[in-house]
Each structure stands twice: as structure tokens, then as C-alpha cells.
Amino acid sequence: GLCEATETSVIYDGAMRSGGVGSDFVDGHHILECGVCGYIFLDPVSGDLKALYETDEFRERFYNEVMVDANKAQLDREADVKIERIGIDAVAGRVVAEYGCGPGLFLDRVRDAAKETIGIEPTQAYHEILGRDGHKVFSYGDDEGLREIEVDVAVSFDAIEHVLDPKGFAGNIFSALKS
């Protein structure tokens, strides 16, 4: 688990989808829960996750598309809910970084209020979109150029479950924040 304890219990043992809705089911994976901290995780994690997320493969397998056009209305609604939760005043005049930003719809919403917006996203197909829309772009939270930027507000929505090292992921976010 996150707490590095080794006591886990199986909370699901059965077939799991290998992709998005309508994909094939595979055996040999379990969902485990840490008996100390309650962290729930998939075991084993198969394949090269870095390559999966840097290329278009993840979005093609799980969403049947790479770009956001087909589900833009849904993504727009989700971005609006995120703004409602945080409040636009929380980002006004501040450096805002989103970890796992996808095509940057949340960042697009806060761009005019924020001092600067930064998208951290491994999917290379989104880098051009993010840059075009005025956001600084990095692939990972430990990228060299990102370490020199002091972030006022860091957010991450629906991303940590895609990370092999959630503790390191959170550590990168914490390190980027201004002291």
C-alpha cells in the first residue's frame, strides 16, 4: 500500500475488462486492499504503463478515440464541476498546475484568471493542443523544467489511479508547490 505495509487482502478476484466498455475480459488480475492504510490497487499491473500513456494507445483502448471531440460536452461539464468545487478565486493571479490534465479543459477554464497555467500530461498527442492553448507543458511531474517553477495551486483529477507510484506522484506535486 501507500504506507508500504505488506498486509493486503483480495477484494476482487475475477475477470476484468482489458480496455473500455465493450472490450474483452482478461483473467489473472486481482484488486487488493492494504490492511493498514486502506489503499486499493490492481495487482499485477501489466505492460509498460509509460508507453501506454505517452502514446495514443490508452485513449484508443479505453475511450475508442484520442481527441476529445466525441465526448467534449461531457468533458466540458466535468471541467465546470471542478471549477465550482475549487472556486475561480482560488486560482486568480496564481500559477496553476494540473497533473494528468489530458487535453487541458480545466486549464482552459482557469487560464484567464490564473497568472500562468501548466499542464503535466504524458500523452504526447495533447502537448500540441496544450501549447497552442497557452499552457506550459510537461510530460511528468519530475521533468527538469518544471522543477524551476514555483506552483501556487496544484490539482489532479482522476489521474492517480493511472500511476504506478502514487507516493512519488504526490511527492512531485508537493515539491512543486511554493514553500
PDB file of C-alpha atoms in Angstrom:
ATOM      1  CA  GLY A   1       0.000   0.000   0.000  1.00  0.00           C
ATOM      2  CA  LEU A   2       0.900   3.646   0.132  1.00  0.00           C
ATOM      3  CA  CYS A   3       2.108   3.163   3.686  1.00  0.00           C
ATOM      4  CA  GLU A   4       4.459   0.401   2.460  1.00  0.00           C
ATOM      5  CA  ALA A   5       2.772  -2.208   4.662  1.00  0.00           C
ATOM      6  CA  THR A   6       2.624  -5.705   3.229  1.00  0.00           C
ATOM      7  CA  GLU A   7      -0.697  -6.824   4.746  1.00  0.00           C
ATOM      8  CA  THR A   8      -3.226  -6.937   1.920  1.00  0.00           C
ATOM      9  CA  SER A   9      -6.480  -8.708   1.251  1.00  0.00           C
ATOM     10  CA  VAL A  10      -8.101  -9.597  -2.053  1.00  0.00           C
ATOM     11  CA  ILE A  11     -11.322  -7.633  -2.522  1.00  0.00           C
ATOM     12  CA  TYR A  12     -11.942  -8.805  -6.101  1.00  0.00           C
ATOM     13  CA  ASP A  13     -10.676 -11.841  -7.960  1.00  0.00           C
ATOM     14  CA  GLY A  14     -12.231 -12.368 -11.363  1.00  0.00           C
ATOM     15  CA  ALA A  15     -12.295 -11.295 -14.971  1.00  0.00           C
ATOM     16  CA  MET A  16     -11.609  -7.615 -15.706  1.00  0.00           C
ATOM     17  CA  ARG A  17     -12.017  -5.536 -18.842  1.00  0.00           C
ATOM     18  CA  SER A  18      -8.829  -5.100 -20.846  1.00  0.00           C
ATOM     19  CA  GLY A  19      -9.993  -1.741 -22.173  1.00  0.00           C
ATOM     20  CA  GLY A  20     -13.047   0.460 -22.325  1.00  0.00           C
ATOM     21  CA  VAL A  21     -16.686  -0.585 -22.443  1.00  0.00           C
ATOM     22  CA  GLY A  22     -17.127  -3.415 -24.927  1.00  0.00           C
ATOM     23  CA  SER A  23     -13.515  -4.651 -24.673  1.00  0.00           C
ATOM     24  CA  ASP A  24     -12.518  -8.224 -23.923  1.00  0.00           C
ATOM     25  CA  PHE A  25     -12.222  -9.540 -20.380  1.00  0.00           C
ATOM     26  CA  VAL A  26      -8.963 -10.969 -19.024  1.00  0.00           C
ATOM     27  CA  ASP A  27      -8.139 -13.160 -16.032  1.00  0.00           C
ATOM     28  CA  GLY A  28      -5.113 -13.134 -13.763  1.00  0.00           C
ATOM     29  CA  HIS A  29      -5.540  -9.786 -12.015  1.00  0.00           C
ATOM     30  CA  HIS A  30      -6.793  -9.029  -8.516  1.00  0.00           C
ATOM     31  CA  ILE A  31      -7.873  -5.911  -6.693  1.00  0.00           C
ATOM     32  CA  LEU A  32      -6.113  -5.713  -3.349  1.00  0.00           C
ATOM     33  CA  GLU A  33      -6.641  -3.516  -0.306  1.00  0.00           C
ATOM     34  CA  CYS A  34      -3.910  -2.572   2.152  1.00  0.00           C
ATOM     35  CA  GLY A  35      -4.880  -3.731   5.636  1.00  0.00           C
ATOM     36  CA  VAL A  36      -3.177  -0.723   7.225  1.00  0.00           C
ATOM     37  CA  CYS A  37      -3.949   2.355   5.123  1.00  0.00           C
ATOM     38  CA  GLY A  38      -6.899   1.091   3.044  1.00  0.00           C
ATOM     39  CA  TYR A  39      -5.221   1.844  -0.301  1.00  0.00           C
ATOM     40  CA  ILE A  40      -6.880  -0.186  -3.078  1.00  0.00           C
ATOM     41  CA  PHE A  41      -4.849  -1.242  -6.096  1.00  0.00           C
ATOM     42  CA  LEU A  42      -4.652  -3.582  -9.077  1.00  0.00           C
ATOM     43  CA  ASP A  43      -2.198  -6.465  -8.955  1.00  0.00           C
ATOM     44  CA  PRO A  44      -0.351  -7.210 -11.099  1.00  0.00           C
ATOM     45  CA  VAL A  45      -0.094  -4.141 -13.283  1.00  0.00           C
ATOM     46  CA  SER A  46       0.762  -5.450 -16.697  1.00  0.00           C
ATOM     47  CA  GLY A  47       2.602  -3.921 -19.578  1.00  0.00           C
ATOM     48  CA  ASP A  48       4.604  -0.748 -19.963  1.00  0.00           C
ATOM     49  CA  LEU A  49       2.391   1.964 -18.478  1.00  0.00           C
ATOM     50  CA  LYS A  50       4.737   4.756 -19.535  1.00  0.00           C
ATOM     51  CA  ALA A  51       4.449   3.753 -23.200  1.00  0.00           C
ATOM     52  CA  LEU A  52       0.701   3.161 -22.804  1.00  0.00           C
ATOM     53  CA  TYR A  53       0.082   6.711 -21.562  1.00  0.00           C
ATOM     54  CA  GLU A  54       2.625   8.527 -23.741  1.00  0.00           C
ATOM     55  CA  THR A  55       1.145   7.165 -26.953  1.00  0.00           C
ATOM     56  CA  ASP A  56      -2.458   7.168 -28.141  1.00  0.00           C
ATOM     57  CA  GLU A  57      -2.944   3.519 -27.117  1.00  0.00           C
ATOM     58  CA  PHE A  58      -4.615   4.215 -23.740  1.00  0.00           C
ATOM     59  CA  ARG A  59      -7.262   6.555 -25.106  1.00  0.00           C
ATOM     60  CA  GLU A  60      -7.872   4.373 -28.146  1.00  0.00           C
ATOM     61  CA  ARG A  61      -8.349   1.246 -25.977  1.00  0.00           C
ATOM     62  CA  PHE A  62     -10.413   2.812 -23.208  1.00  0.00           C
ATOM     63  CA  TYR A  63     -12.256   5.624 -24.941  1.00  0.00           C
ATOM     64  CA  ASN A  64     -12.109   4.481 -28.581  1.00  0.00           C
ATOM     65  CA  GLU A  65     -10.607   7.835 -29.543  1.00  0.00           C
ATOM     66  CA  VAL A  66      -7.668  10.108 -28.846  1.00  0.00           C
ATOM     67  CA  MET A  67      -9.072  13.592 -29.235  1.00  0.00           C
ATOM     68  CA  VAL A  68     -11.911  14.971 -27.193  1.00  0.00           C
ATOM     69  CA  ASP A  69     -14.371  15.924 -29.931  1.00  0.00           C
ATOM     70  CA  ALA A  70     -16.725  12.965 -29.460  1.00  0.00           C
ATOM     71  CA  ASN A  71     -17.173  13.492 -25.725  1.00  0.00           C
ATOM     72  CA  LYS A  72     -16.370  17.197 -25.446  1.00  0.00           C
ATOM     73  CA  ALA A  73     -19.761  18.100 -23.938  1.00  0.00           C
ATOM     74  CA  GLN A  74     -19.238  15.615 -21.104  1.00  0.00           C
ATOM     75  CA  LEU A  75     -15.652  16.763 -20.517  1.00  0.00           C
ATOM     76  CA  ASP A  76     -16.794  20.398 -20.523  1.00  0.00           C
ATOM     77  CA  ARG A  77     -19.402  19.622 -17.842  1.00  0.00           C
ATOM     78  CA  GLU A  78     -16.768  17.857 -15.749  1.00  0.00           C
ATOM     79  CA  ALA A  79     -14.409  20.846 -16.066  1.00  0.00           C
ATOM     80  CA  ASP A  80     -17.209  23.166 -14.938  1.00  0.00           C
ATOM     81  CA  VAL A  81     -17.844  20.996 -11.847  1.00  0.00           C
ATOM     82  CA  LYS A  82     -14.131  21.136 -10.989  1.00  0.00           C
ATOM     83  CA  ILE A  83     -14.208  24.946 -11.164  1.00  0.00           C
ATOM     84  CA  GLU A  84     -17.310  25.028  -8.958  1.00  0.00           C
ATOM     85  CA  ARG A  85     -15.564  22.881  -6.337  1.00  0.00           C
ATOM     86  CA  ILE A  86     -12.354  24.873  -6.290  1.00  0.00           C
ATOM     87  CA  GLY A  87     -13.706  28.334  -6.972  1.00  0.00           C
ATOM     88  CA  ILE A  88     -12.202  30.647  -9.551  1.00  0.00           C
ATOM     89  CA  ASP A  89     -10.947  32.935  -6.766  1.00  0.00           C
ATOM     90  CA  ALA A  90      -8.612  30.162  -5.576  1.00  0.00           C
ATOM     91  CA  VAL A  91      -6.667  30.354  -8.852  1.00  0.00           C
ATOM     92  CA  ALA A  92      -6.906  34.097  -9.572  1.00  0.00           C
ATOM     93  CA  GLY A  93      -3.459  35.589 -10.132  1.00  0.00           C
ATOM     94  CA  ARG A  94      -1.743  32.310  -9.262  1.00  0.00           C
ATOM     95  CA  VAL A  95       0.439  29.742 -11.021  1.00  0.00           C
ATOM     96  CA  VAL A  96      -1.798  26.695 -11.525  1.00  0.00           C
ATOM     97  CA  ALA A  97      -0.556  23.211 -12.442  1.00  0.00           C
ATOM     98  CA  GLU A  98      -2.771  20.281 -13.337  1.00  0.00           C
ATOM     99  CA  TYR A  99      -1.211  16.834 -13.069  1.00  0.00           C
ATOM    100  CA  GLY A 100      -2.730  14.439 -15.584  1.00  0.00           C
ATOM    101  CA  CYS A 101      -4.503  17.235 -17.441  1.00  0.00           C
ATOM    102  CA  GLY A 102      -5.395  15.391 -20.652  1.00  0.00           C
ATOM    103  CA  PRO A 103      -6.281  17.965 -23.330  1.00  0.00           C
ATOM    104  CA  GLY A 104      -6.428  20.747 -20.709  1.00  0.00           C
ATOM    105  CA  LEU A 105     -10.119  21.619 -20.437  1.00  0.00           C
ATOM    106  CA  PHE A 106      -9.791  22.573 -16.746  1.00  0.00           C
ATOM    107  CA  LEU A 107      -6.720  24.680 -17.538  1.00  0.00           C
ATOM    108  CA  ASP A 108      -8.620  26.347 -20.383  1.00  0.00           C
ATOM    109  CA  ARG A 109     -11.300  27.370 -17.871  1.00  0.00           C
ATOM    110  CA  VAL A 110      -8.839  28.967 -15.427  1.00  0.00           C
ATOM    111  CA  ARG A 111      -6.338  30.388 -17.962  1.00  0.00           C
ATOM    112  CA  ASP A 112      -7.713  33.933 -17.969  1.00  0.00           C
ATOM    113  CA  ALA A 113      -7.903  34.170 -14.174  1.00  0.00           C
ATOM    114  CA  ALA A 114      -4.570  32.485 -13.430  1.00  0.00           C
ATOM    115  CA  LYS A 115      -1.173  34.119 -13.685  1.00  0.00           C
ATOM    116  CA  GLU A 116       0.140  31.048 -15.526  1.00  0.00           C
ATOM    117  CA  THR A 117      -1.172  27.558 -16.314  1.00  0.00           C
ATOM    118  CA  ILE A 118       0.892  24.389 -16.524  1.00  0.00           C
ATOM    119  CA  GLY A 119      -0.245  21.043 -17.892  1.00  0.00           C
ATOM    120  CA  ILE A 120       1.533  17.869 -16.830  1.00  0.00           C
ATOM    121  CA  GLU A 121       0.414  15.136 -19.225  1.00  0.00           C
ATOM    122  CA  PRO A 122       2.285  12.135 -20.625  1.00  0.00           C
ATOM    123  CA  THR A 123       0.128  11.771 -23.762  1.00  0.00           C
ATOM    124  CA  GLN A 124       2.200  13.380 -26.492  1.00  0.00           C
ATOM    125  CA  ALA A 125      -0.847  13.966 -28.725  1.00  0.00           C
ATOM    126  CA  TYR A 126      -2.127  16.510 -26.202  1.00  0.00           C
ATOM    127  CA  HIS A 127       1.111  18.524 -25.957  1.00  0.00           C
ATOM    128  CA  GLU A 128       0.438  20.459 -29.159  1.00  0.00           C
ATOM    129  CA  ILE A 129      -3.112  21.293 -28.034  1.00  0.00           C
ATOM    130  CA  LEU A 130      -1.942  22.422 -24.598  1.00  0.00           C
ATOM    131  CA  GLY A 131       0.835  24.601 -26.033  1.00  0.00           C
ATOM    132  CA  ARG A 132      -1.472  26.091 -28.646  1.00  0.00           C
ATOM    133  CA  ASP A 133      -3.944  26.968 -25.904  1.00  0.00           C
ATOM    134  CA  GLY A 134      -1.274  28.901 -23.981  1.00  0.00           C
ATOM    135  CA  HIS A 135      -0.322  26.393 -21.289  1.00  0.00           C
ATOM    136  CA  LYS A 136       3.222  25.381 -20.400  1.00  0.00           C
ATOM    137  CA  VAL A 137       3.541  21.642 -20.979  1.00  0.00           C
ATOM    138  CA  PHE A 138       5.498  18.886 -19.269  1.00  0.00           C
ATOM    139  CA  SER A 139       5.200  15.122 -19.555  1.00  0.00           C
ATOM    140  CA  TYR A 140       5.881  14.220 -15.920  1.00  0.00           C
ATOM    141  CA  GLY A 141       5.967  15.849 -12.510  1.00  0.00           C
ATOM    142  CA  ASP A 142       9.716  15.336 -12.210  1.00  0.00           C
ATOM    143  CA  ASP A 143      10.609  16.883 -15.595  1.00  0.00           C
ATOM    144  CA  GLU A 144      13.626  19.187 -15.413  1.00  0.00           C
ATOM    145  CA  GLY A 145      11.993  22.498 -16.415  1.00  0.00           C
ATOM    146  CA  LEU A 146       9.054  22.026 -14.072  1.00  0.00           C
ATOM    147  CA  ARG A 147      11.350  21.878 -11.043  1.00  0.00           C
ATOM    148  CA  GLU A 148      12.285  25.537 -11.553  1.00  0.00           C
ATOM    149  CA  ILE A 149       8.665  26.762 -11.457  1.00  0.00           C
ATOM    150  CA  GLU A 150       7.017  27.566  -8.141  1.00  0.00           C
ATOM    151  CA  VAL A 151       3.405  26.446  -8.271  1.00  0.00           C
ATOM    152  CA  ASP A 152       0.736  28.154  -6.153  1.00  0.00           C
ATOM    153  CA  VAL A 153      -2.151  25.771  -6.863  1.00  0.00           C
ATOM    154  CA  ALA A 154      -1.755  22.135  -7.911  1.00  0.00           C
ATOM    155  CA  VAL A 155      -4.691  19.930  -8.885  1.00  0.00           C
ATOM    156  CA  SER A 156      -5.103  16.400 -10.180  1.00  0.00           C
ATOM    157  CA  PHE A 157      -8.420  14.887 -11.194  1.00  0.00           C
ATOM    158  CA  ASP A 158      -8.924  11.215 -11.987  1.00  0.00           C
ATOM    159  CA  ALA A 159      -5.216  10.622 -12.551  1.00  0.00           C
ATOM    160  CA  ILE A 160      -3.657   8.949  -9.514  1.00  0.00           C
ATOM    161  CA  GLU A 161      -5.250   5.594 -10.325  1.00  0.00           C
ATOM    162  CA  HIS A 162      -3.152   5.531 -13.504  1.00  0.00           C
ATOM    163  CA  VAL A 163       0.155   5.940 -11.686  1.00  0.00           C
ATOM    164  CA  LEU A 164       2.423   3.065 -10.629  1.00  0.00           C
ATOM    165  CA  ASP A 165       3.986   5.117  -7.837  1.00  0.00           C
ATOM    166  CA  PRO A 166       1.237   7.236  -6.242  1.00  0.00           C
ATOM    167  CA  LYS A 167       3.521   8.234  -3.372  1.00  0.00           C
ATOM    168  CA  GLY A 168       6.103   9.586  -5.845  1.00  0.00           C
ATOM    169  CA  PHE A 169       3.320  11.256  -7.847  1.00  0.00           C
ATOM    170  CA  ALA A 170       2.090  13.080  -4.734  1.00  0.00           C
ATOM    171  CA  GLY A 171       5.683  13.887  -3.768  1.00  0.00           C
ATOM    172  CA  ASN A 172       6.282  15.578  -7.126  1.00  0.00           C
ATOM    173  CA  ILE A 173       3.178  17.695  -6.636  1.00  0.00           C
ATOM    174  CA  PHE A 174       4.218  18.657  -3.096  1.00  0.00           C
ATOM    175  CA  SER A 175       7.747  19.554  -4.269  1.00  0.00           C
ATOM    176  CA  ALA A 176       6.370  21.889  -6.958  1.00  0.00           C
ATOM    177  CA  LEU A 177       4.301  23.908  -4.507  1.00  0.00           C
ATOM    178  CA  LYS A 178       5.695  27.178  -3.187  1.00  0.00           C
ATOM    179  CA  SER A 179       7.024  26.963   0.344  1.00  0.00           C
TER     180      SER A 179
END
